[in-house]
Amino acid sequence: MDAPQVKAALRELRIEVPSWAYGNSGTRFKVFGQPGVPRDPFEKLADAAEVNRYTGAAPTVSLHIPWDKVEDYKALAAHAADLGVGIGVINSNTFQDDDYMLGSVCHPDAAIRRKAVDHLLECVDIMDATGSADLKLWFADGTNYPGQDDLRARQDRLSESLAVVYARLGEDQRMILEYKFFEPAFYSTDVPDWGTAYAHCLKLGPKAAVVVDTGHHAPGTNIEFIVAFLLREGKLGAFDFNSRFYADDDLIAGAADPFQLFRIMHEVSRGGGLDAGVNFMLDQCHNIEAKIPGQIRSVMNVQEATAKALLVDRVALAAAQAAGDVLGSNAVLMDAYNTDVRPLLAELREEQGLAADPMRAYAGSGYAEKIAAERIGGAQAGWGA
Ligand code: RM4
Ligand code: MN
């Protein structure tokens, strides 16, 4: 692609932000509060709208239930629309009730499985009210000790629970299933990898697809292979972008390994994923850095990786690959990766009527000072742990 084509493709790239990025968060050791943090979902949406204001590329916000529970979801959706954003994916939570100590949809007790399924069905009701298309499922289900529970039976329970929720989905609604190879169950996890998620989604049908959270793999895992495979099978539903330095630390996307993000976006664009209904979300928390600029930087990182991926000379790459030119094909990829795309993105933003440097524009806007002064009193929103 040449520069105008890259810019045209980037105009279409939408990155969804998570409501929980704006609340206080931390490690299991300490949550540090920050000034101006939202006190309710309405204020979270206002902060998310700032990210869209300066990037022009983040028009939807993922909600997490019950962290974003409100009386009136239609009013919340209307508030979002007033701010120029929409409600995106509904993220379910079956991991913070005492009942879920031994799992949720895989729990040995049918009554607790039912409670978890009821929560997921309630999430679909919320999707109906907000106009959301996707229900995101991540289960903290698993076991800590060999013999603790029946590994096979847990898969049966998972499958049965998912089928009930799948049957409730509307015409244009999907369920997207996330995997994670460890934590919080350290011996066995019920959806540990993309293969397990894929197998369940395949069995469920066309409205089920896999979520790839970049932080949920063992070190050294080739994530772009997973992306290529799932896209090929039409089963890549969404991304949870973040960076992982050693565990699921959910740091800024593209921070730990921008080259990996480039490789992923190369496979995404090659596989038609930029036009195939894949939802590109951030799944991040900002524990020590300012939250809104943390999100702006993350959106910019995904844009930069995508721009570089779009610059790959695919014709030259295919020719080098066909000729068995190992070094030549690698060089084609590296040429694109080593291109400084920041001037192109600055130009694109100016063409869109945005500031060339979103970080600086936000910093100069006075918004951070304004919310710190206004949001006094009430309980700051947190990620609920
Ligand atoms: C999980 C996963 C989910 C997120 C929860 C809180 O590790 O990444 O996407 O919703 O954490
Ligand atoms: Mn995630």
XYZ file of C-alpha atoms and ligand atoms in Angstrom:
397
model
C 0.000 0.000 0.000
C 1.131 3.545 -0.587
C 0.715 6.320 1.995
C -2.787 7.473 0.899
C -4.030 3.862 0.964
C -2.539 3.321 4.408
C -4.236 6.475 5.626
C -7.553 5.412 4.129
C -7.333 2.058 5.932
C -6.348 3.710 9.202
C -9.383 5.967 9.028
C -11.493 2.821 9.325
C -9.568 1.330 12.261
C -11.643 1.473 15.440
C -10.152 0.676 18.807
C -12.519 0.020 21.679
C -11.583 1.281 25.130
C -12.495 -0.441 28.417
C -14.519 1.390 31.080
C -12.271 -0.132 33.769
C -9.195 1.679 32.470
C -10.519 4.926 33.968
C -11.231 3.607 37.464
C -8.653 2.978 40.146
C -6.806 -0.301 39.762
C -3.713 -1.955 41.085
C -2.044 -5.181 41.936
C -3.200 -7.591 44.598
C -0.848 -5.694 46.894
C -2.082 -2.128 46.522
C -4.490 0.073 44.617
C -3.235 3.659 44.358
C -6.016 6.220 44.044
C -5.676 9.024 41.515
C -7.241 12.498 41.535
C -10.254 13.020 39.298
C -11.112 9.340 38.918
C -14.735 8.717 37.813
C -17.285 7.917 40.483
C -19.781 6.144 38.284
C -20.169 4.668 34.793
C -21.411 7.990 33.421
C -18.145 9.679 34.383
C -16.168 6.737 32.998
C -17.862 7.314 29.643
C -16.966 11.007 29.806
C -13.286 10.081 30.216
C -13.462 7.504 27.463
C -14.948 10.162 25.175
C -11.781 12.233 25.712
C -9.716 9.416 24.238
C -11.920 9.501 21.174
C -11.818 13.302 21.036
C -8.026 13.322 20.635
C -7.501 10.137 18.601
C -10.681 10.048 16.527
C -10.248 6.285 16.591
C -11.886 5.090 19.804
C -15.636 5.530 19.337
C -16.862 2.646 21.540
C -16.503 1.682 25.189
C -16.594 -1.810 26.681
C -18.657 -2.158 29.842
C -18.025 -4.639 32.621
C -21.012 -5.948 34.564
C -21.450 -5.521 37.532
C -18.736 -2.839 37.763
C -20.802 -0.684 35.402
C -24.227 -1.638 36.687
C -26.776 1.187 36.387
C -30.527 1.457 36.833
C -31.203 2.525 33.277
C -28.995 1.196 30.484
C -30.861 3.074 27.796
C -30.015 6.302 29.657
C -26.372 5.222 29.821
C -26.357 4.538 26.077
C -27.986 7.940 25.441
C -25.333 9.611 27.624
C -22.632 7.869 25.585
C -24.228 9.045 22.342
C -24.307 12.634 23.672
C -20.568 12.338 24.250
C -20.017 11.078 20.716
C -19.282 7.470 21.670
C -21.217 4.205 21.770
C -21.425 1.254 24.132
C -19.408 -1.665 22.857
C -18.865 -5.130 24.245
C -20.544 -6.263 27.462
C -17.989 -8.065 29.636
C -19.408 -10.560 32.102
C -18.089 -11.223 35.584
C -18.519 -14.607 37.224
C -15.470 -14.398 39.433
C -16.176 -12.028 42.299
C -18.906 -13.715 44.316
C -18.210 -16.017 47.248
C -20.281 -18.632 45.409
C -17.642 -18.800 42.680
C -14.806 -20.045 44.838
C -14.782 -23.389 42.988
C -15.761 -21.932 39.643
C -18.830 -20.571 37.880
C -20.129 -22.240 34.715
C -17.948 -25.283 35.476
C -18.794 -25.440 39.179
C -19.714 -28.910 40.496
C -22.960 -27.533 41.998
C -25.742 -27.082 39.436
C -27.300 -24.223 41.431
C -24.118 -22.170 41.164
C -23.778 -22.940 37.469
C -27.341 -21.723 37.074
C -26.514 -18.507 38.920
C -23.550 -17.910 36.583
C -25.648 -18.626 33.498
C -28.356 -16.270 34.802
C -25.734 -13.536 35.065
C -24.686 -14.152 31.463
C -28.332 -14.030 30.345
C -28.724 -10.744 32.229
C -25.711 -9.460 30.267
C -27.563 -10.291 27.037
C -30.547 -8.288 28.335
C -28.148 -5.377 28.875
C -26.855 -5.830 25.326
C -30.434 -5.506 24.090
C -30.834 -2.243 26.018
C -27.495 -0.724 24.976
C -27.400 -2.043 21.413
C -24.177 -3.966 22.075
C -23.281 -6.687 19.639
C -20.885 -8.798 21.687
C -20.908 -10.626 24.990
C -17.404 -11.270 26.214
C -16.840 -14.304 28.377
C -13.832 -14.839 30.547
C -14.048 -17.494 33.212
C -11.871 -17.711 36.292
C -12.752 -21.414 36.361
C -10.239 -24.112 37.062
C -8.717 -26.098 39.889
C -5.688 -25.697 42.083
C -4.942 -29.326 42.950
C -4.782 -32.606 41.047
C -7.916 -34.582 41.783
C -9.796 -31.537 43.078
C -12.487 -31.936 40.416
C -13.217 -33.958 37.291
C -11.457 -32.254 34.363
C -13.731 -33.882 31.768
C -16.946 -33.196 33.653
C -15.963 -29.548 33.913
C -15.760 -29.382 30.111
C -19.253 -30.909 29.871
C -20.607 -28.307 32.284
C -18.901 -25.516 30.361
C -20.348 -26.742 27.101
C -23.884 -27.030 28.522
C -23.732 -23.582 30.132
C -22.447 -21.928 26.968
C -25.177 -23.576 24.890
C -27.901 -22.017 27.070
C -26.441 -18.535 26.616
C -25.816 -19.059 22.907
C -29.481 -19.928 22.387
C -30.470 -16.582 23.933
C -28.359 -14.447 21.539
C -30.207 -12.231 19.079
C -29.731 -12.278 15.311
C -26.866 -9.798 15.316
C -25.336 -10.689 18.656
C -22.253 -12.800 19.252
C -20.557 -14.420 22.192
C -16.809 -14.086 22.265
C -14.847 -16.491 24.427
C -11.538 -15.568 25.988
C -8.833 -17.993 27.076
C -6.033 -17.615 29.578
C -3.410 -20.205 30.279
C -3.018 -19.523 33.968
C -4.488 -17.591 36.873
C -6.437 -17.649 39.030
C -6.506 -21.447 38.850
C -2.933 -22.584 38.941
C -3.198 -26.326 38.303
C -5.880 -26.563 35.605
C -7.815 -23.864 33.798
C -11.057 -24.718 32.036
C -10.428 -22.463 29.012
C -6.618 -22.361 29.009
C -5.835 -21.888 25.342
C -7.127 -20.926 21.922
C -7.660 -24.564 20.968
C -10.131 -25.108 23.793
C -11.902 -21.816 23.088
C -11.984 -22.609 19.378
C -13.417 -26.096 19.902
C -16.251 -24.747 22.053
C -16.986 -21.921 19.607
C -17.012 -24.304 16.670
C -19.529 -26.525 18.407
C -21.709 -23.577 19.407
C -22.022 -22.148 15.919
C -21.397 -19.048 13.810
C -22.288 -16.556 16.539
C -19.411 -17.717 18.746
C -15.808 -16.628 18.223
C -12.528 -16.499 20.095
C -10.990 -13.524 21.935
C -7.222 -13.259 21.853
C -5.945 -11.352 24.898
C -2.316 -10.673 24.084
C -1.411 -11.034 27.775
C -2.787 -14.551 28.180
C -0.049 -16.687 26.670
C 3.075 -18.430 27.843
C 6.306 -16.570 27.101
C 7.471 -17.261 23.567
C 4.028 -18.152 22.210
C 3.672 -17.149 18.573
C 0.482 -15.097 18.832
C 0.469 -14.129 15.164
C 0.180 -17.814 14.289
C -2.937 -18.072 16.446
C -4.315 -14.960 14.762
C -3.606 -16.328 11.284
C -5.212 -19.665 12.158
C -8.353 -18.210 13.713
C -8.865 -15.708 10.902
C -8.500 -18.483 8.363
C -11.287 -20.357 10.125
C -13.471 -17.266 10.546
C -13.271 -17.602 14.321
C -11.287 -14.571 15.417
C -13.864 -12.493 17.274
C -11.900 -9.886 19.154
C -8.672 -8.756 20.700
C -7.918 -7.682 24.203
C -4.756 -5.688 23.580
C -2.277 -5.070 26.350
C 1.344 -5.754 27.158
C 2.620 -8.455 29.374
C 6.087 -8.342 30.809
C 5.892 -11.552 32.816
C 2.341 -12.202 34.006
C -1.078 -10.860 33.085
C -0.028 -7.355 33.996
C -2.292 -5.643 31.451
C 0.091 -2.798 30.703
C -0.027 -0.406 27.736
C -0.424 -2.184 24.369
C 2.747 -2.100 22.311
C 4.878 -1.183 25.320
C 6.616 -4.490 25.996
C 6.991 -5.678 22.430
C 5.944 -3.318 19.622
C 7.418 -5.777 17.132
C 4.975 -8.460 18.279
C 2.080 -6.048 17.865
C 3.301 -5.299 14.344
C 3.507 -9.017 13.511
C -0.001 -9.529 14.851
C -1.409 -6.618 12.845
C 0.359 -7.900 9.751
C -1.474 -11.222 10.065
C -4.712 -9.401 10.886
C -4.535 -7.259 7.780
C -3.354 -10.134 5.548
C -6.207 -12.298 6.787
C -8.807 -9.613 6.091
C -9.290 -9.010 9.814
C -9.462 -5.248 9.408
C -12.730 -5.670 7.505
C -14.060 -8.849 9.087
C -15.884 -7.674 12.197
C -12.977 -8.315 14.544
C -13.369 -6.107 17.602
C -10.087 -4.454 18.598
C -10.318 -3.713 22.286
C -7.858 -2.576 24.860
C -7.961 -4.588 28.089
C -5.783 -2.495 30.313
C -5.511 -0.854 33.672
C -3.326 2.119 34.472
C -2.054 1.650 37.967
C 0.776 4.165 38.245
C 0.381 6.324 35.138
C -2.387 8.790 34.306
C -5.312 6.884 32.878
C -6.697 8.958 29.994
C -3.272 9.642 28.436
C -2.418 5.979 29.071
C -5.356 5.068 26.866
C -4.496 7.678 24.238
C -0.946 6.313 24.038
C -2.313 2.768 23.691
C -4.596 3.718 20.810
C -1.653 5.441 19.118
C 0.516 2.346 19.588
C -2.069 0.137 17.905
C -2.384 2.665 15.071
C 1.391 2.747 14.594
C 1.684 -1.035 14.523
C -1.186 -1.207 12.024
C 0.334 1.480 9.802
C 3.623 -0.438 9.668
C 1.771 -3.674 8.931
C -0.081 -2.005 6.054
C 3.223 -0.797 4.624
C 4.539 -4.343 4.169
C 5.263 -4.810 0.469
C 3.185 -7.931 0.030
C 4.116 -8.473 -3.592
C 7.823 -8.349 -2.783
C 7.229 -10.560 0.240
C 5.366 -13.197 -1.762
C 8.052 -13.155 -4.472
C 10.854 -13.560 -1.930
C 8.960 -16.357 -0.174
C 8.266 -18.170 -3.439
C 11.935 -17.937 -4.350
C 12.893 -19.421 -0.986
C 14.772 -16.221 -0.209
C 14.895 -16.462 3.564
C 16.816 -13.276 4.241
C 15.034 -11.345 1.500
C 11.560 -12.131 2.842
C 12.580 -11.290 6.370
C 14.024 -7.994 5.105
C 10.692 -7.046 3.506
C 8.969 -7.345 6.865
C 11.749 -5.533 8.696
C 11.724 -2.658 6.202
C 8.079 -2.015 6.998
C 8.609 -2.408 10.728
C 11.535 -0.009 10.725
C 9.600 2.729 8.932
C 8.836 5.728 11.114
C 5.077 6.075 10.611
C 4.604 8.903 13.097
C 4.709 11.640 10.421
C 2.091 9.765 8.372
C -0.186 9.466 11.395
C 0.303 13.129 12.277
C -0.674 14.041 8.730
C -3.727 11.797 8.867
C -4.868 13.396 12.124
C -4.565 16.866 10.669
C -6.578 15.763 7.652
C -9.232 14.559 10.121
C -9.273 17.908 11.907
C -7.439 16.495 14.932
C -4.272 17.681 16.608
C -1.147 16.093 15.150
C 0.000 15.093 18.641
C -2.924 13.764 20.710
C -0.842 13.397 23.885
C 0.146 17.028 23.845
C -3.321 18.213 22.858
C -4.901 16.331 25.768
C -2.272 17.582 28.221
C -2.979 21.158 27.152
C -6.757 20.786 27.271
C -7.134 21.298 31.028
C -9.431 18.237 31.297
C -7.254 16.461 33.883
C -7.241 19.542 36.116
C -10.967 20.031 35.620
C -11.964 16.512 36.716
C -9.536 16.631 39.646
C -11.254 19.811 40.851
C -14.829 18.694 40.114
C -14.872 15.097 41.171
C -14.596 15.620 44.865
C -16.674 13.425 47.165
C -18.387 10.151 46.388
C -16.589 6.873 45.977
C -14.052 6.604 43.194
C -14.699 3.796 40.758
C -12.403 0.821 41.037
C -12.017 -2.434 39.256
C -13.890 -4.138 42.015
C -11.332 -6.602 43.356
C -9.005 -11.386 32.812
C -9.333 -11.132 31.358
C -10.648 -10.455 31.159
C -10.847 -9.351 32.153
C -10.608 -9.878 33.561
C -10.882 -8.865 34.637
O -7.683 -11.722 32.968
O -8.308 -10.437 30.733
O -10.726 -9.938 29.862
O -12.164 -8.905 32.041
O -9.271 -10.294 33.630
Mn -8.828 -9.783 28.689
